[in-house]
Coordinates of C-alpha atoms and ligand atoms in Angstrom, one line a residue:
X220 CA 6.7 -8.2 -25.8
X221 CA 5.5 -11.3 -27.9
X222 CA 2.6 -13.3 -26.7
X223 CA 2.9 -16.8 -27.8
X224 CA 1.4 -20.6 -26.8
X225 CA 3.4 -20.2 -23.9
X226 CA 2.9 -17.6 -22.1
X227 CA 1.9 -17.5 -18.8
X228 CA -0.9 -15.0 -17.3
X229 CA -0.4 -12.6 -14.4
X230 CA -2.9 -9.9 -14.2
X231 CA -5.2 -7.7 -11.0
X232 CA -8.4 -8.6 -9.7
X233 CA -10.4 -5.1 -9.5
X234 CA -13.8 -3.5 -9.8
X235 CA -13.2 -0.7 -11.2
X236 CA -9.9 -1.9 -12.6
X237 CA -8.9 0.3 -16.0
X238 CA -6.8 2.8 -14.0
X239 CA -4.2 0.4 -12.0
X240 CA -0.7 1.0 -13.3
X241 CA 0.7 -2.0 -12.0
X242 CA 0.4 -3.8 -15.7
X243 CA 2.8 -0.8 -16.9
X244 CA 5.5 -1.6 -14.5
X245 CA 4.9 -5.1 -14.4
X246 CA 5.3 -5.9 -18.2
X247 CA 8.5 -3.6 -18.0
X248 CA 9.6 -6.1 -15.4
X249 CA 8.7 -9.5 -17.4
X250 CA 10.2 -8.2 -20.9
X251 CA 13.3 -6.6 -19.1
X252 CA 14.3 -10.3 -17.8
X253 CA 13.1 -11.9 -20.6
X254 CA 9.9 -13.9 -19.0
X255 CA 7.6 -15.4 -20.9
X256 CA 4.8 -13.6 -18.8
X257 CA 2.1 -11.4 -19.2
X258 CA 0.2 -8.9 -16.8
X259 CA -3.4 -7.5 -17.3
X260 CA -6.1 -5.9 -16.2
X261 CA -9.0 -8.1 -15.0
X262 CA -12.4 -6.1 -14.2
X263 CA -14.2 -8.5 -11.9
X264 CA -17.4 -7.9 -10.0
X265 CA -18.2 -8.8 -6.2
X266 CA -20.9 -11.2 -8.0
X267 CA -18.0 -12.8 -10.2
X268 CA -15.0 -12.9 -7.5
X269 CA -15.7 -16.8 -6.8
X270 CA -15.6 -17.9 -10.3
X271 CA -12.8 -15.6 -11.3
X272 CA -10.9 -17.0 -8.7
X273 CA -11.5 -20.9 -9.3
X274 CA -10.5 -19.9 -12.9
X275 CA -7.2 -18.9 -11.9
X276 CA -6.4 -23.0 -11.2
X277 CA -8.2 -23.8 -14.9
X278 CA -6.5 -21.4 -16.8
X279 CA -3.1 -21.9 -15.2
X280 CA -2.6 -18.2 -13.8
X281 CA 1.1 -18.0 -12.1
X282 CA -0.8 -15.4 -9.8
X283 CA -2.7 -12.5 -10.0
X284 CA -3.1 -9.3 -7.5
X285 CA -6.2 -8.2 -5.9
X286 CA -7.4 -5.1 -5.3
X287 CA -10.3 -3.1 -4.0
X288 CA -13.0 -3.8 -3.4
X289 CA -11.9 -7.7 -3.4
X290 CA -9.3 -7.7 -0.5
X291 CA -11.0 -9.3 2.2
X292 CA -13.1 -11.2 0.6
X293 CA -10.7 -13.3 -1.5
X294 CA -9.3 -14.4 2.2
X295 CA -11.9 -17.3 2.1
X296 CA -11.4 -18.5 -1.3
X297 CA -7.6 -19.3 -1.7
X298 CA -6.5 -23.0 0.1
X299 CA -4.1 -21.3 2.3
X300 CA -2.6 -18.2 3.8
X301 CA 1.0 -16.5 4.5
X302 CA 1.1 -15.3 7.9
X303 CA 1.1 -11.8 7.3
X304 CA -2.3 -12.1 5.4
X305 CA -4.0 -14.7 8.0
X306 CA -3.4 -11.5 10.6
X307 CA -4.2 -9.1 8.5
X308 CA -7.5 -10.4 7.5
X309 CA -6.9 -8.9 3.4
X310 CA -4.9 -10.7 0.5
X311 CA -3.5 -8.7 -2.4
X312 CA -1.6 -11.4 -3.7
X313 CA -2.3 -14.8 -4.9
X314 CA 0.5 -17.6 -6.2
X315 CA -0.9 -20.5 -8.1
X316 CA 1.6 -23.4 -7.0
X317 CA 0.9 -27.3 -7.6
X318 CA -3.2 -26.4 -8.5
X319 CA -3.1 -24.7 -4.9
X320 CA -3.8 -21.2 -4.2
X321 CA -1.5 -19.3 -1.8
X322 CA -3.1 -15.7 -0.5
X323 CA -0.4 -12.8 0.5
X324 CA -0.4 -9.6 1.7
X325 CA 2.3 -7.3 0.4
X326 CA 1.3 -4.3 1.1
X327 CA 2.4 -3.7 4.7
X328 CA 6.3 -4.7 3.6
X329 CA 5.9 -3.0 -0.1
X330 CA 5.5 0.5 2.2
X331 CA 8.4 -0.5 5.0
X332 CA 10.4 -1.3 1.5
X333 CA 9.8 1.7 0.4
X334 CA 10.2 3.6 3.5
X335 CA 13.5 2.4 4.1
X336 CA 15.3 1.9 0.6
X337 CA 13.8 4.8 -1.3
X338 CA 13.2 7.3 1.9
X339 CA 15.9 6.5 3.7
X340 CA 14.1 6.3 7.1
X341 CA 14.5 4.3 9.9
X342 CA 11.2 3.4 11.7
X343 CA 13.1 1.9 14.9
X344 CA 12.3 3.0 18.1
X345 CA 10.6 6.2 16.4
X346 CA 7.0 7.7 16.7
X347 CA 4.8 7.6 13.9
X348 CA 1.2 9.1 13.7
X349 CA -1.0 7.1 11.1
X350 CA -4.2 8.8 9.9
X351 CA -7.1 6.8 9.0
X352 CA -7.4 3.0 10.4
X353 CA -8.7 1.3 7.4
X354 CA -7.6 -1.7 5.4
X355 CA -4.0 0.5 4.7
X356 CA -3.7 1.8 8.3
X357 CA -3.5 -2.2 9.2
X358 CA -1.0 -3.0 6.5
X359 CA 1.1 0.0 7.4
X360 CA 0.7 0.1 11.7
X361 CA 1.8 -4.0 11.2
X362 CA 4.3 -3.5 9.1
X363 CA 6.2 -0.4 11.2
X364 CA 5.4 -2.6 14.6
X365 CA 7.3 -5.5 13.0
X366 CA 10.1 -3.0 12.1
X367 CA 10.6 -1.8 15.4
X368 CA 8.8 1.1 15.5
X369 CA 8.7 2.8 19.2
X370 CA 5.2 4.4 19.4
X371 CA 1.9 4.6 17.8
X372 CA -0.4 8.0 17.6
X373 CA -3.7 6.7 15.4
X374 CA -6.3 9.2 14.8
X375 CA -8.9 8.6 12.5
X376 CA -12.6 10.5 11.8
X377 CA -14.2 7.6 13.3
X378 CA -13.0 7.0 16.9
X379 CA -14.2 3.1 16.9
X380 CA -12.1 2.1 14.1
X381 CA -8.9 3.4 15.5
X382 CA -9.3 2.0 19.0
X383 CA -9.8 -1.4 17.1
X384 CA -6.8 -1.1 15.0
X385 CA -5.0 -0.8 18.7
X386 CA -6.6 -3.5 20.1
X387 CA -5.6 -5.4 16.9
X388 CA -2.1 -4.6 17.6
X389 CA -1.9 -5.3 20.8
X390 CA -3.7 -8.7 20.4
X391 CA -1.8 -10.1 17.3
X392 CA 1.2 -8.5 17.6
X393 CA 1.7 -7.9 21.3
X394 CA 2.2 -4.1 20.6
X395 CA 0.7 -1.8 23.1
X396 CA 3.1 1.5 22.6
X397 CA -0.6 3.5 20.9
X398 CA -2.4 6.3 21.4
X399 CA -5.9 7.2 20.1
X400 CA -6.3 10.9 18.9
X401 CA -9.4 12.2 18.6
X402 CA -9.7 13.9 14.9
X403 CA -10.9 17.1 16.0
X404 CA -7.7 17.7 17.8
X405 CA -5.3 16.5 15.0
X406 CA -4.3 19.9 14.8
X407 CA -3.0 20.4 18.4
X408 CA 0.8 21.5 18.8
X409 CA 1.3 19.4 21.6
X410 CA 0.1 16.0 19.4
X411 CA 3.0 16.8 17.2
X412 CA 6.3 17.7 19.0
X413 CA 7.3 13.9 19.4
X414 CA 6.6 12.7 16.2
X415 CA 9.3 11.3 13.7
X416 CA 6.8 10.3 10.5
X417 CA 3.5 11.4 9.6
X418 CA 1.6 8.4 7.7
X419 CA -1.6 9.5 5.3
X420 CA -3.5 6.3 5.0
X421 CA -7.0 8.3 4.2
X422 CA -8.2 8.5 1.4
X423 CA -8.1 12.5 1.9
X424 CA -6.8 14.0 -0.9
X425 CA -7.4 12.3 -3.6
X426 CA -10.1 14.7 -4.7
X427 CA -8.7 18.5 -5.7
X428 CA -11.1 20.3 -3.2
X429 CA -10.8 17.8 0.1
X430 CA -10.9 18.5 3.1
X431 CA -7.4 20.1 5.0
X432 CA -6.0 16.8 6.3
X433 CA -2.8 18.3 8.8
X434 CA -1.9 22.4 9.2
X435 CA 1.4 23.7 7.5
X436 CA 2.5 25.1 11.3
X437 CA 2.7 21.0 12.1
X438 CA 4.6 19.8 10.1
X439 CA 8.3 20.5 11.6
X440 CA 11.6 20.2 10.3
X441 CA 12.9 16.7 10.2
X442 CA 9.4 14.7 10.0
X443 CA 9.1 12.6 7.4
X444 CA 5.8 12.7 5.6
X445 CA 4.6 9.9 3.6
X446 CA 1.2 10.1 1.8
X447 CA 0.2 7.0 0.2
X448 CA -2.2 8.7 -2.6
X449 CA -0.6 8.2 -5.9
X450 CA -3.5 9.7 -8.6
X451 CA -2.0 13.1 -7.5
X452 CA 0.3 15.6 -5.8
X453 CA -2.1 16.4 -2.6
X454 CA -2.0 19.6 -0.4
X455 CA -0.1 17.3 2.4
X456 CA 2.6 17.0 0.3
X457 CA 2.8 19.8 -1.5
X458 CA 3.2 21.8 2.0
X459 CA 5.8 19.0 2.4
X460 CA 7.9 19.5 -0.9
X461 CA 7.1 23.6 0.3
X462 CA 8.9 22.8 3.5
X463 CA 11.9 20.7 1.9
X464 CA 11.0 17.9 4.4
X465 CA 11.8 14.1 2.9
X466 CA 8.4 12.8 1.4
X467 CA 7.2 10.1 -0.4
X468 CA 3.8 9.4 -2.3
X469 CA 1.8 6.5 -2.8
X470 CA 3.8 5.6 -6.1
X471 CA 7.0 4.1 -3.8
X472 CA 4.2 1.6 -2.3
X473 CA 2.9 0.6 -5.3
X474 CA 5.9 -0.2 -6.4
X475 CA 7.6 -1.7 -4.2
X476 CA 4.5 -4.3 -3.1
X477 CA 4.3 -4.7 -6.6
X478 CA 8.2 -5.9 -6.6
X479 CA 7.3 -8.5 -3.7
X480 CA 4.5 -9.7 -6.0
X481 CA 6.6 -10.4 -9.3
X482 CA 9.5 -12.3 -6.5
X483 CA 6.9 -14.3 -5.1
X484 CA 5.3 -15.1 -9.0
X485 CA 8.9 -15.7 -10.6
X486 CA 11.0 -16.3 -7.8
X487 CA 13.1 -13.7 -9.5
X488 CA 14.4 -10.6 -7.9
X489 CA 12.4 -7.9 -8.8
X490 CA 14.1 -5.4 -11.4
X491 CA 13.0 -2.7 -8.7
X492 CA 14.8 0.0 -11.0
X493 CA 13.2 -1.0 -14.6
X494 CA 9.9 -0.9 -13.1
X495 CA 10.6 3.1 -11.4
X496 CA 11.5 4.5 -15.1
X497 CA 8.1 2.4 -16.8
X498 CA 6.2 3.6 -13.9
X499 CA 8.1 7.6 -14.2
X500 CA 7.5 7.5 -18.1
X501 CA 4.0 7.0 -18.2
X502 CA 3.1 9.0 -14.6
X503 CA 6.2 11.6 -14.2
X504 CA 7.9 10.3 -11.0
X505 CA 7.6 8.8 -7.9
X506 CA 7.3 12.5 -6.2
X507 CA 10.7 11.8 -4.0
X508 CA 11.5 15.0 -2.3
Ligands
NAP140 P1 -10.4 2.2 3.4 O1 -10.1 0.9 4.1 O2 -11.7 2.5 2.8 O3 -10.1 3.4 4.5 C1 -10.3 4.7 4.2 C2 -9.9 5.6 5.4 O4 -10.0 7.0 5.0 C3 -10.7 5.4 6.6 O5 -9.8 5.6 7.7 C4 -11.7 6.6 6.6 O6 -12.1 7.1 7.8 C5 -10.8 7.7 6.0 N1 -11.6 8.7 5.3 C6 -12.3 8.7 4.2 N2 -12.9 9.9 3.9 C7 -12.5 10.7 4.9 C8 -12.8 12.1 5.2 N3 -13.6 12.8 4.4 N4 -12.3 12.6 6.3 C9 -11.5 11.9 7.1 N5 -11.2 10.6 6.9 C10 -11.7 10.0 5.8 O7 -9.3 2.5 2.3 P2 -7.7 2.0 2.2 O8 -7.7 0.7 1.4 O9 -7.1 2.0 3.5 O10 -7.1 3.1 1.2 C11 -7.0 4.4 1.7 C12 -6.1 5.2 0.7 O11 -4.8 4.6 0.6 C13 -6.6 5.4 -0.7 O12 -6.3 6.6 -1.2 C14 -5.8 4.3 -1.5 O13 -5.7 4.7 -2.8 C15 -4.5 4.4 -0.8 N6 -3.7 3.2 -0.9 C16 -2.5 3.3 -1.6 C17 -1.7 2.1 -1.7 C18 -0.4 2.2 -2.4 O14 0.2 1.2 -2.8 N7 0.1 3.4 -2.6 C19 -2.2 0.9 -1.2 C20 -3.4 0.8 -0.5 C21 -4.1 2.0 -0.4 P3 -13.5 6.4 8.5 O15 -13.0 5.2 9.2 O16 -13.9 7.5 9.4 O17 -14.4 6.2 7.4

């Protein structure tokens, strides 16, 4: 790729920033269709998000992502909102158009993208259980209610947070098909028999010695298990892989809301397949079953 006088910056807003991939599979993207574009990594602190972002309009960014722990509170500095973002409350995306800044979300429809065109599932008129109800949960619960999905189980370690991700459905999307499990009973049989795709949204995993998130004995033939981790292979879907039941990892996601990014930055559709191998050189794989 050659940087010249011309090129236009892309790049994430992080704090801590140095591990994101997406500059890996985004450059493979640019220099594949031949766009005089770069992408870095941008470490910004809470203290510095303001600046950073007014210096997207002075430098001429075409957009950057934004990532933790910036996601909600980038939502007040943009000059507008796409309707997926105003209801989720979180932006992951920003477009520099006409010296105006446009704030996105892409991560619920990078993981229905993903579900669909790499796992091959359907959500409509199925049951899904979602663990965890944070800033994920919401991207991923709106994103399968807009898809059609039939019923809701949410069960996350604190109660509150999952009853408020229902009442969030219900009140912005009209959606009132959920059910609250408490955590300590995650493990019942009889939570289980009706449910189509298992959703890992927690952050329980990442680490080698966490936690058991869901038994071996519950996960049954046919359900599709998708973690969202992507740092490594974790016991939920190694039980999963065990079991030959379809899986996906957090890799698909990234990916894919990565892919909805570079369309909404180039108007361009994304070269979904360039940016799997860039992604599968450097990491080994999106972990498909
Ligand atoms: P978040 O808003 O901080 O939510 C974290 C969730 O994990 C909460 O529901 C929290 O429960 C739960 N949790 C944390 N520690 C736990 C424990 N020891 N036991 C049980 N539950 C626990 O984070 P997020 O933004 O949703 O991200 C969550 C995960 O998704 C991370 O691993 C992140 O890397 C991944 N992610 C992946 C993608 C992708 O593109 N693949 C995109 C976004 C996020 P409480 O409410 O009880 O604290």
């Amino acid at each position: 790729m050659e940087i010249k006088a011309t090129t236009r910056l892309t790049g994430v807003f992080g704090y801590p920033v140095r591990h994101s991939l997406s500059p890996i599979f985004q450059n493979a993207a640019f220099q594949y269709l031949g766009l005089d574009m770069v992408y870095v990594a941008l470490e910004v602190k809470p203290e510095d998000l303001e600046v950073a972002v007014k210096a997207l309009k002075v430098f001429d960014f075409v957009g950057v992502n934004v990532t933790i722990p910036h996601k909600k509170a980038v939502v007040s500095l943009v000059d507008e909102l796409d309707g997926e973002a105003q209801e989720s409350g979180v932006v992951n995306t920003i477009c520099c158009r006409g010296g105006r800044l446009k704030g996105y979300s892409t991560d619920g429809q990078g993981f229905i993208r993903s579900l669909k065109e790499e796992g091959r599932f359907s959500p409509e008129n199925k049951s899904a259980l979602v663990l965890g109800a944070g800033g994920s949960a919401h991207a991923v619960c709106g994103a399968l209610v807009r898809s059609g999905i039939g019923h809701l189980f949410l069960c996350n370690r604190t109660r509150e947070k999952a009853v408020a991700l229902a009442d969030h459905l219900k009140k912005n999307l009209s959606f009132t098909s959920t059910e609250v499990i408490e955590f300590s009973q995650r493990h019942r049989k009889a939570v289980w028999k009706d449910v189509d795709l298992l959703v890992n949204t927690t952050s329980v995993g990442m680490k080698e010695n966490d936690p058991l998130l869901v038994r071996e004995e519950n996960l049954h033939p046919g359900l599709f298990v998708y973690d969202l981790i992507y740092n490594r292979l974790t016991e939920l879907l190694r039980n999963a892989r065990k079991l030959k039941l379809p899986h996906l990892n957090g890799l698909a996601m990234l990916v894919y809301q990565g892919g909805i990014s570079f369309e909404l930055w180039t108007g361009r559709k994304a070269p979904l397949a360039i940016m799997k191998k860039a992604l599968a050189k450097y990491r080994g794989g999106l972990g498909k079953a």
